[in-house]
Amino acid sequence: MNYKKLFLASLLAIFTSAPSFATPVRLCNSTEFWPPYSFMKNDVMRGIHTEILDAAFADIGLDYELILLPWKRCQDRVAAGELDGIVGISYTEERGALFRFPSHKGEGDAITPLMPKQALSDVEFVVITHADTPAPASISVATLPEPVGVLLGYRSAGTIAEAGKQAQIVAKQSSLFQMLERGRIASVVALRGAAIHYVSRSEQPLVIHEPALWSTPHFLAFGRNVELDDTSVNRIWQAIARVRGNKGLMAQLQAKVTTELAPCFNEQTTCD
């Protein structure tokens, strides 16, 4: 048997079966300040999500393009097939009908998202109140002081409303904290990194309550009306899983992001 020819034939089969990309994969990322996952610095998108994507796409030799839009427009354009994927989105059944998430077969015909393995991150949301507001007896949706401020387009807004809480849904995180400072709302549910940022800058005594209200995985999801096939998107998700599973690399990426983010918490520096 000619093992050299067999090896070359096997190698050729691998490369010819892999999907090819004539153009970069077009991903949409929100322009909202979401530290340490996404934030603008010197007009460039930074954060741990960007670092993971850079490493993952380099790992499989693909190029990607990042389009920056408000969160709702990101969802709309990816759902319409105008862009390929959306960065940092949590799973719901409604979103599962619009976007492809990394998944496996559950019982019967159910599809269950692979929450930790191929997610970009596990995102913590915390409760913030004014220091004059009595602390909740426990950290849960049921005990949130009302009205509760939440961000438009994010899963937390639906969760709060479904629980029957009086919710004030706002388009910008900075507006949420301004409303809390002025007493127009009694509490805010926000990303931990954003909460640290705004509480540290506030002239009012604001409090972040522990523990986190919840933690939820956020994914790179792909539109159902785009040309990328399942093989292609699975290669990308698997690359993300490899990056996140590399503890040494992740420590380097997180240290880099921490250094880049640090000036954003100083009064002299503005990060979007």
mmCIF file of C-alpha atoms in Angstrom:
data_model
loop_
_atom_site.group_PDB
_atom_site.id
_atom_site.type_symbol
_atom_site.label_atom_id
_atom_site.label_comp_id
_atom_site.label_asym_id
_atom_site.label_seq_id
_atom_site.Cartn_x
_atom_site.Cartn_y
_atom_site.Cartn_z
ATOM 1 C CA MET A 1 0.000 0.000 0.000
ATOM 2 C CA ASN A 2 1.323 3.463 -0.898
ATOM 3 C CA TYR A 3 0.867 5.282 2.418
ATOM 4 C CA LYS A 4 2.184 8.559 1.022
ATOM 5 C CA LYS A 5 -0.549 8.650 -1.630
ATOM 6 C CA LEU A 6 -3.143 7.614 0.950
ATOM 7 C CA PHE A 7 -2.052 10.426 3.265
ATOM 8 C CA LEU A 8 -2.163 13.018 0.475
ATOM 9 C CA ALA A 9 -5.591 11.821 -0.629
ATOM 10 C CA SER A 10 -6.891 12.071 2.935
ATOM 11 C CA LEU A 11 -5.426 15.536 3.311
ATOM 12 C CA LEU A 12 -6.977 16.638 0.022
ATOM 13 C CA ALA A 13 -10.359 15.324 1.120
ATOM 14 C CA ILE A 14 -10.175 17.330 4.326
ATOM 15 C CA PHE A 15 -9.408 20.598 2.584
ATOM 16 C CA THR A 16 -11.839 20.150 -0.291
ATOM 17 C CA SER A 17 -14.672 19.288 2.117
ATOM 18 C CA ALA A 18 -14.085 22.355 4.275
ATOM 19 C CA PRO A 19 -16.334 25.315 3.393
ATOM 20 C CA SER A 20 -14.741 28.229 1.569
ATOM 21 C CA PHE A 21 -15.457 31.903 2.200
ATOM 22 C CA ALA A 22 -15.079 34.284 -0.716
ATOM 23 C CA THR A 23 -15.853 37.278 1.508
ATOM 24 C CA PRO A 24 -15.419 37.951 5.228
ATOM 25 C CA VAL A 25 -18.141 36.736 7.575
ATOM 26 C CA ARG A 26 -20.131 39.865 8.457
ATOM 27 C CA LEU A 27 -20.951 40.120 12.170
ATOM 28 C CA CYS A 28 -22.942 42.795 13.950
ATOM 29 C CA ASN A 29 -21.946 44.099 17.378
ATOM 30 C CA SER A 30 -23.858 46.577 19.500
ATOM 31 C CA THR A 31 -22.441 50.062 19.988
ATOM 32 C CA GLU A 32 -23.684 49.969 23.613
ATOM 33 C CA PHE A 33 -21.073 50.151 26.392
ATOM 34 C CA TRP A 34 -20.848 46.571 27.708
ATOM 35 C CA PRO A 35 -17.608 46.208 29.662
ATOM 36 C CA PRO A 36 -15.573 44.043 29.659
ATOM 37 C CA TYR A 37 -17.265 42.318 26.709
ATOM 38 C CA SER A 38 -17.649 45.197 24.246
ATOM 39 C CA PHE A 39 -16.674 48.862 24.403
ATOM 40 C CA MET A 40 -15.437 51.499 21.986
ATOM 41 C CA LYS A 41 -11.985 52.964 22.517
ATOM 42 C CA ASN A 42 -10.397 55.370 20.047
ATOM 43 C CA ASP A 43 -13.215 54.536 17.607
ATOM 44 C CA VAL A 44 -12.289 50.826 17.666
ATOM 45 C CA MET A 45 -14.394 48.043 19.180
ATOM 46 C CA ARG A 46 -12.512 46.413 22.034
ATOM 47 C CA GLY A 47 -13.418 43.905 24.733
ATOM 48 C CA ILE A 48 -13.217 40.208 25.492
ATOM 49 C CA HIS A 49 -15.761 39.293 22.801
ATOM 50 C CA THR A 50 -13.597 40.918 20.135
ATOM 51 C CA GLU A 51 -10.467 39.219 21.465
ATOM 52 C CA ILE A 52 -12.138 35.786 21.423
ATOM 53 C CA LEU A 53 -13.465 36.329 17.905
ATOM 54 C CA ASP A 54 -10.045 37.473 16.641
ATOM 55 C CA ALA A 55 -8.413 34.348 18.078
ATOM 56 C CA ALA A 56 -11.157 31.965 16.930
ATOM 57 C CA PHE A 57 -11.299 33.201 13.341
ATOM 58 C CA ALA A 58 -7.497 33.209 13.108
ATOM 59 C CA ASP A 59 -7.504 29.624 14.382
ATOM 60 C CA ILE A 60 -9.532 28.435 11.386
ATOM 61 C CA GLY A 61 -8.034 30.875 8.878
ATOM 62 C CA LEU A 62 -11.143 32.950 8.239
ATOM 63 C CA ASP A 63 -11.714 36.684 8.023
ATOM 64 C CA TYR A 64 -14.599 38.526 9.608
ATOM 65 C CA GLU A 65 -15.923 42.059 9.434
ATOM 66 C CA LEU A 66 -17.513 43.796 12.414
ATOM 67 C CA ILE A 67 -20.467 46.106 11.712
ATOM 68 C CA LEU A 68 -21.370 48.357 14.640
ATOM 69 C CA LEU A 69 -25.045 49.254 15.127
ATOM 70 C CA PRO A 70 -27.525 49.805 17.966
ATOM 71 C CA TRP A 71 -28.602 46.474 19.454
ATOM 72 C CA LYS A 72 -32.112 46.389 18.007
ATOM 73 C CA ARG A 73 -30.834 47.173 14.505
ATOM 74 C CA CYS A 74 -28.241 44.392 14.849
ATOM 75 C CA GLN A 75 -30.985 41.887 15.579
ATOM 76 C CA ASP A 76 -33.191 43.148 12.748
ATOM 77 C CA ARG A 77 -30.459 43.090 10.092
ATOM 78 C CA VAL A 78 -29.186 39.632 11.013
ATOM 79 C CA ALA A 79 -32.732 38.235 11.196
ATOM 80 C CA ALA A 80 -33.396 39.708 7.724
ATOM 81 C CA GLY A 81 -30.286 38.036 6.297
ATOM 82 C CA GLU A 82 -28.507 41.311 5.593
ATOM 83 C CA LEU A 83 -25.652 40.405 7.964
ATOM 84 C CA ASP A 84 -24.378 36.941 8.870
ATOM 85 C CA GLY A 85 -24.254 36.905 12.653
ATOM 86 C CA ILE A 86 -24.771 38.817 15.875
ATOM 87 C CA VAL A 87 -22.217 39.044 18.686
ATOM 88 C CA GLY A 88 -23.101 38.495 22.336
ATOM 89 C CA ILE A 89 -26.762 37.449 22.299
ATOM 90 C CA SER A 90 -28.503 35.268 24.880
ATOM 91 C CA TYR A 91 -30.874 32.475 23.910
ATOM 92 C CA THR A 92 -34.659 32.572 24.113
ATOM 93 C CA GLU A 93 -37.203 30.492 22.214
ATOM 94 C CA GLU A 94 -38.239 33.577 20.265
ATOM 95 C CA ARG A 95 -34.647 34.302 19.284
ATOM 96 C CA GLY A 96 -34.103 30.634 18.491
ATOM 97 C CA ALA A 97 -36.698 30.978 15.743
ATOM 98 C CA LEU A 98 -34.747 33.861 14.183
ATOM 99 C CA PHE A 99 -31.125 32.887 14.780
ATOM 100 C CA ARG A 100 -28.996 29.746 14.794
ATOM 101 C CA PHE A 101 -27.423 29.010 18.173
ATOM 102 C CA PRO A 102 -24.967 26.198 18.946
ATOM 103 C CA SER A 103 -27.224 23.321 19.958
ATOM 104 C CA HIS A 104 -27.594 19.623 20.531
ATOM 105 C CA LYS A 105 -30.513 17.251 20.488
ATOM 106 C CA GLY A 106 -32.455 17.031 23.709
ATOM 107 C CA GLU A 107 -35.356 14.749 24.558
ATOM 108 C CA GLY A 108 -37.583 13.976 21.577
ATOM 109 C CA ASP A 109 -37.160 16.631 18.893
ATOM 110 C CA ALA A 110 -36.163 19.368 21.324
ATOM 111 C CA ILE A 111 -33.067 21.442 20.534
ATOM 112 C CA THR A 112 -31.159 22.623 23.601
ATOM 113 C CA PRO A 113 -28.478 25.338 23.364
ATOM 114 C CA LEU A 114 -25.012 24.234 24.433
ATOM 115 C CA MET A 115 -24.922 26.990 27.026
ATOM 116 C CA PRO A 116 -21.390 26.937 28.432
ATOM 117 C CA LYS A 117 -19.251 25.161 25.853
ATOM 118 C CA GLN A 118 -19.595 27.321 22.753
ATOM 119 C CA ALA A 119 -20.772 30.599 24.274
ATOM 120 C CA LEU A 120 -18.650 33.713 23.991
ATOM 121 C CA SER A 121 -19.153 34.535 27.679
ATOM 122 C CA ASP A 122 -21.226 34.045 30.794
ATOM 123 C CA VAL A 123 -22.655 37.462 31.603
ATOM 124 C CA GLU A 124 -23.666 38.564 35.100
ATOM 125 C CA PHE A 125 -26.511 41.004 35.714
ATOM 126 C CA VAL A 126 -26.728 42.853 39.022
ATOM 127 C CA VAL A 127 -29.254 45.009 40.865
ATOM 128 C CA ILE A 128 -28.374 48.657 41.555
ATOM 129 C CA THR A 129 -30.295 51.046 43.810
ATOM 130 C CA HIS A 130 -29.784 54.402 45.450
ATOM 131 C CA ALA A 131 -28.178 54.047 48.877
ATOM 132 C CA ASP A 132 -31.328 55.566 50.439
ATOM 133 C CA THR A 133 -33.489 52.735 49.074
ATOM 134 C CA PRO A 134 -33.966 49.841 51.524
ATOM 135 C CA ALA A 135 -31.961 46.843 50.351
ATOM 136 C CA PRO A 136 -34.025 43.932 48.975
ATOM 137 C CA ALA A 137 -34.546 41.134 51.502
ATOM 138 C CA SER A 138 -33.124 38.757 48.902
ATOM 139 C CA ILE A 139 -31.814 39.107 45.379
ATOM 140 C CA SER A 140 -34.581 37.959 43.065
ATOM 141 C CA VAL A 141 -36.862 39.400 40.411
ATOM 142 C CA ALA A 142 -39.766 39.276 42.869
ATOM 143 C CA THR A 143 -38.030 41.586 45.359
ATOM 144 C CA LEU A 144 -36.808 44.245 42.912
ATOM 145 C CA PRO A 145 -37.781 47.774 44.012
ATOM 146 C CA GLU A 146 -40.150 49.315 41.458
ATOM 147 C CA PRO A 147 -40.110 50.839 38.940
ATOM 148 C CA VAL A 148 -37.204 48.769 37.585
ATOM 149 C CA GLY A 149 -35.015 50.235 34.878
ATOM 150 C CA VAL A 150 -33.922 47.831 32.130
ATOM 151 C CA LEU A 151 -32.278 48.173 28.747
ATOM 152 C CA LEU A 152 -34.318 48.029 25.541
ATOM 153 C CA GLY A 153 -33.868 44.935 23.388
ATOM 154 C CA TYR A 154 -32.176 42.784 26.001
ATOM 155 C CA ARG A 155 -33.502 39.591 27.518
ATOM 156 C CA SER A 156 -33.644 41.143 30.997
ATOM 157 C CA ALA A 157 -36.345 43.563 29.835
ATOM 158 C CA GLY A 158 -38.656 40.702 28.890
ATOM 159 C CA THR A 159 -37.876 38.754 32.053
ATOM 160 C CA ILE A 160 -38.733 41.715 34.287
ATOM 161 C CA ALA A 161 -41.957 42.476 32.412
ATOM 162 C CA GLU A 162 -43.061 38.823 32.389
ATOM 163 C CA ALA A 163 -42.655 38.732 36.165
ATOM 164 C CA GLY A 164 -45.297 41.459 36.446
ATOM 165 C CA LYS A 165 -42.852 44.091 37.654
ATOM 166 C CA GLN A 166 -43.314 47.734 36.724
ATOM 167 C CA ALA A 167 -40.517 48.174 34.200
ATOM 168 C CA GLN A 168 -39.047 51.312 32.684
ATOM 169 C CA ILE A 169 -37.409 50.259 29.429
ATOM 170 C CA VAL A 170 -34.743 52.666 28.172
ATOM 171 C CA ALA A 171 -32.573 52.672 25.031
ATOM 172 C CA LYS A 172 -29.247 53.708 26.639
ATOM 173 C CA GLN A 173 -27.567 52.457 29.796
ATOM 174 C CA SER A 174 -26.366 55.937 30.712
ATOM 175 C CA SER A 175 -30.014 57.078 30.759
ATOM 176 C CA LEU A 176 -30.906 54.264 33.171
ATOM 177 C CA PHE A 177 -28.398 55.456 35.731
ATOM 178 C CA GLN A 178 -29.376 59.104 35.285
ATOM 179 C CA MET A 179 -32.986 58.139 36.016
ATOM 180 C CA LEU A 180 -31.874 56.224 39.102
ATOM 181 C CA GLU A 181 -29.889 59.229 40.348
ATOM 182 C CA ARG A 182 -32.922 61.500 39.870
ATOM 183 C CA GLY A 183 -35.297 59.133 41.656
ATOM 184 C CA ARG A 184 -37.415 58.383 38.598
ATOM 185 C CA ILE A 185 -36.829 54.650 39.042
ATOM 186 C CA ALA A 186 -36.101 52.655 42.198
ATOM 187 C CA SER A 187 -33.679 50.072 40.818
ATOM 188 C CA VAL A 188 -31.709 49.114 37.730
ATOM 189 C CA VAL A 189 -30.856 45.673 36.353
ATOM 190 C CA ALA A 190 -27.629 45.970 34.369
ATOM 191 C CA LEU A 191 -24.463 44.222 33.305
ATOM 192 C CA ARG A 192 -21.974 44.044 36.179
ATOM 193 C CA GLY A 193 -19.184 45.790 34.257
ATOM 194 C CA ALA A 194 -21.466 48.645 33.208
ATOM 195 C CA ALA A 195 -22.772 48.958 36.783
ATOM 196 C CA ILE A 196 -19.232 49.308 38.145
ATOM 197 C CA HIS A 197 -18.492 51.952 35.517
ATOM 198 C CA TYR A 198 -21.534 54.135 36.201
ATOM 199 C CA VAL A 199 -21.602 53.699 39.988
ATOM 200 C CA SER A 200 -17.933 54.705 40.210
ATOM 201 C CA ARG A 201 -18.663 57.904 38.260
ATOM 202 C CA SER A 202 -21.943 58.843 39.911
ATOM 203 C CA GLU A 203 -22.157 61.842 42.227
ATOM 204 C CA GLN A 204 -25.018 60.054 43.979
ATOM 205 C CA PRO A 205 -24.450 57.153 46.415
ATOM 206 C CA LEU A 206 -25.487 54.142 44.339
ATOM 207 C CA VAL A 207 -25.183 50.539 45.555
ATOM 208 C CA ILE A 208 -24.541 47.307 43.642
ATOM 209 C CA HIS A 209 -26.268 44.467 45.486
ATOM 210 C CA GLU A 210 -24.766 40.990 45.759
ATOM 211 C CA PRO A 211 -24.983 38.293 44.619
ATOM 212 C CA ALA A 212 -25.710 38.714 40.918
ATOM 213 C CA LEU A 213 -29.378 38.548 39.971
ATOM 214 C CA TRP A 214 -28.517 35.992 37.301
ATOM 215 C CA SER A 215 -25.790 34.853 34.948
ATOM 216 C CA THR A 216 -26.571 33.897 31.374
ATOM 217 C CA PRO A 217 -24.416 32.687 28.459
ATOM 218 C CA HIS A 218 -24.096 34.970 25.457
ATOM 219 C CA PHE A 219 -23.365 33.561 22.018
ATOM 220 C CA LEU A 220 -22.299 34.365 18.518
ATOM 221 C CA ALA A 221 -25.565 33.514 16.731
ATOM 222 C CA PHE A 222 -26.133 33.370 12.974
ATOM 223 C CA GLY A 223 -29.130 34.381 10.916
ATOM 224 C CA ARG A 224 -31.375 31.680 9.499
ATOM 225 C CA ASN A 225 -31.641 33.521 6.174
ATOM 226 C CA VAL A 226 -27.928 33.724 5.364
ATOM 227 C CA GLU A 227 -25.796 31.584 3.043
ATOM 228 C CA LEU A 228 -23.514 30.144 5.739
ATOM 229 C CA ASP A 229 -24.249 26.435 6.084
ATOM 230 C CA ASP A 230 -24.264 24.385 9.284
ATOM 231 C CA THR A 231 -20.750 23.071 8.650
ATOM 232 C CA SER A 232 -19.421 26.617 8.418
ATOM 233 C CA VAL A 233 -21.066 27.938 11.556
ATOM 234 C CA ASN A 234 -20.106 24.815 13.511
ATOM 235 C CA ARG A 235 -16.454 25.364 12.605
ATOM 236 C CA ILE A 236 -16.684 28.872 14.029
ATOM 237 C CA TRP A 237 -18.459 27.769 17.223
ATOM 238 C CA GLN A 238 -15.932 24.990 17.751
ATOM 239 C CA ALA A 239 -13.093 27.496 17.345
ATOM 240 C CA ILE A 240 -14.703 29.730 19.982
ATOM 241 C CA ALA A 241 -14.935 26.735 22.319
ATOM 242 C CA ARG A 242 -11.230 25.986 21.797
ATOM 243 C CA VAL A 243 -10.256 29.565 22.609
ATOM 244 C CA ARG A 244 -12.372 29.657 25.759
ATOM 245 C CA GLY A 245 -11.057 26.259 26.793
ATOM 246 C CA ASN A 246 -7.445 27.456 26.561
ATOM 247 C CA LYS A 247 -6.940 28.823 30.097
ATOM 248 C CA GLY A 248 -3.538 30.318 29.360
ATOM 249 C CA LEU A 249 -4.755 32.182 26.287
ATOM 250 C CA MET A 250 -7.905 33.384 28.052
ATOM 251 C CA ALA A 251 -5.818 34.742 30.937
ATOM 252 C CA GLN A 252 -3.738 36.718 28.422
ATOM 253 C CA LEU A 253 -6.812 38.073 26.640
ATOM 254 C CA GLN A 254 -8.526 39.053 29.889
ATOM 255 C CA ALA A 255 -5.388 40.810 31.148
ATOM 256 C CA LYS A 256 -5.177 42.773 27.881
ATOM 257 C CA VAL A 257 -8.823 43.828 28.105
ATOM 258 C CA THR A 258 -8.485 44.793 31.780
ATOM 259 C CA THR A 259 -5.585 47.097 30.867
ATOM 260 C CA GLU A 260 -7.514 48.647 27.971
ATOM 261 C CA LEU A 261 -10.649 49.102 30.061
ATOM 262 C CA ALA A 262 -9.009 50.602 33.156
ATOM 263 C CA PRO A 263 -8.873 54.199 31.816
ATOM 264 C CA CYS A 264 -12.617 54.022 31.084
ATOM 265 C CA PHE A 265 -13.236 54.117 34.839
ATOM 266 C CA ASN A 266 -11.280 57.363 35.261
ATOM 267 C CA GLU A 267 -13.132 60.667 35.148
ATOM 268 C CA GLN A 268 -10.741 62.033 32.508
ATOM 269 C CA THR A 269 -11.455 59.266 30.004
ATOM 270 C CA THR A 270 -14.638 58.522 28.109
ATOM 271 C CA CYS A 271 -15.336 55.120 26.613
ATOM 272 C CA ASP A 272 -18.512 54.497 24.647
#
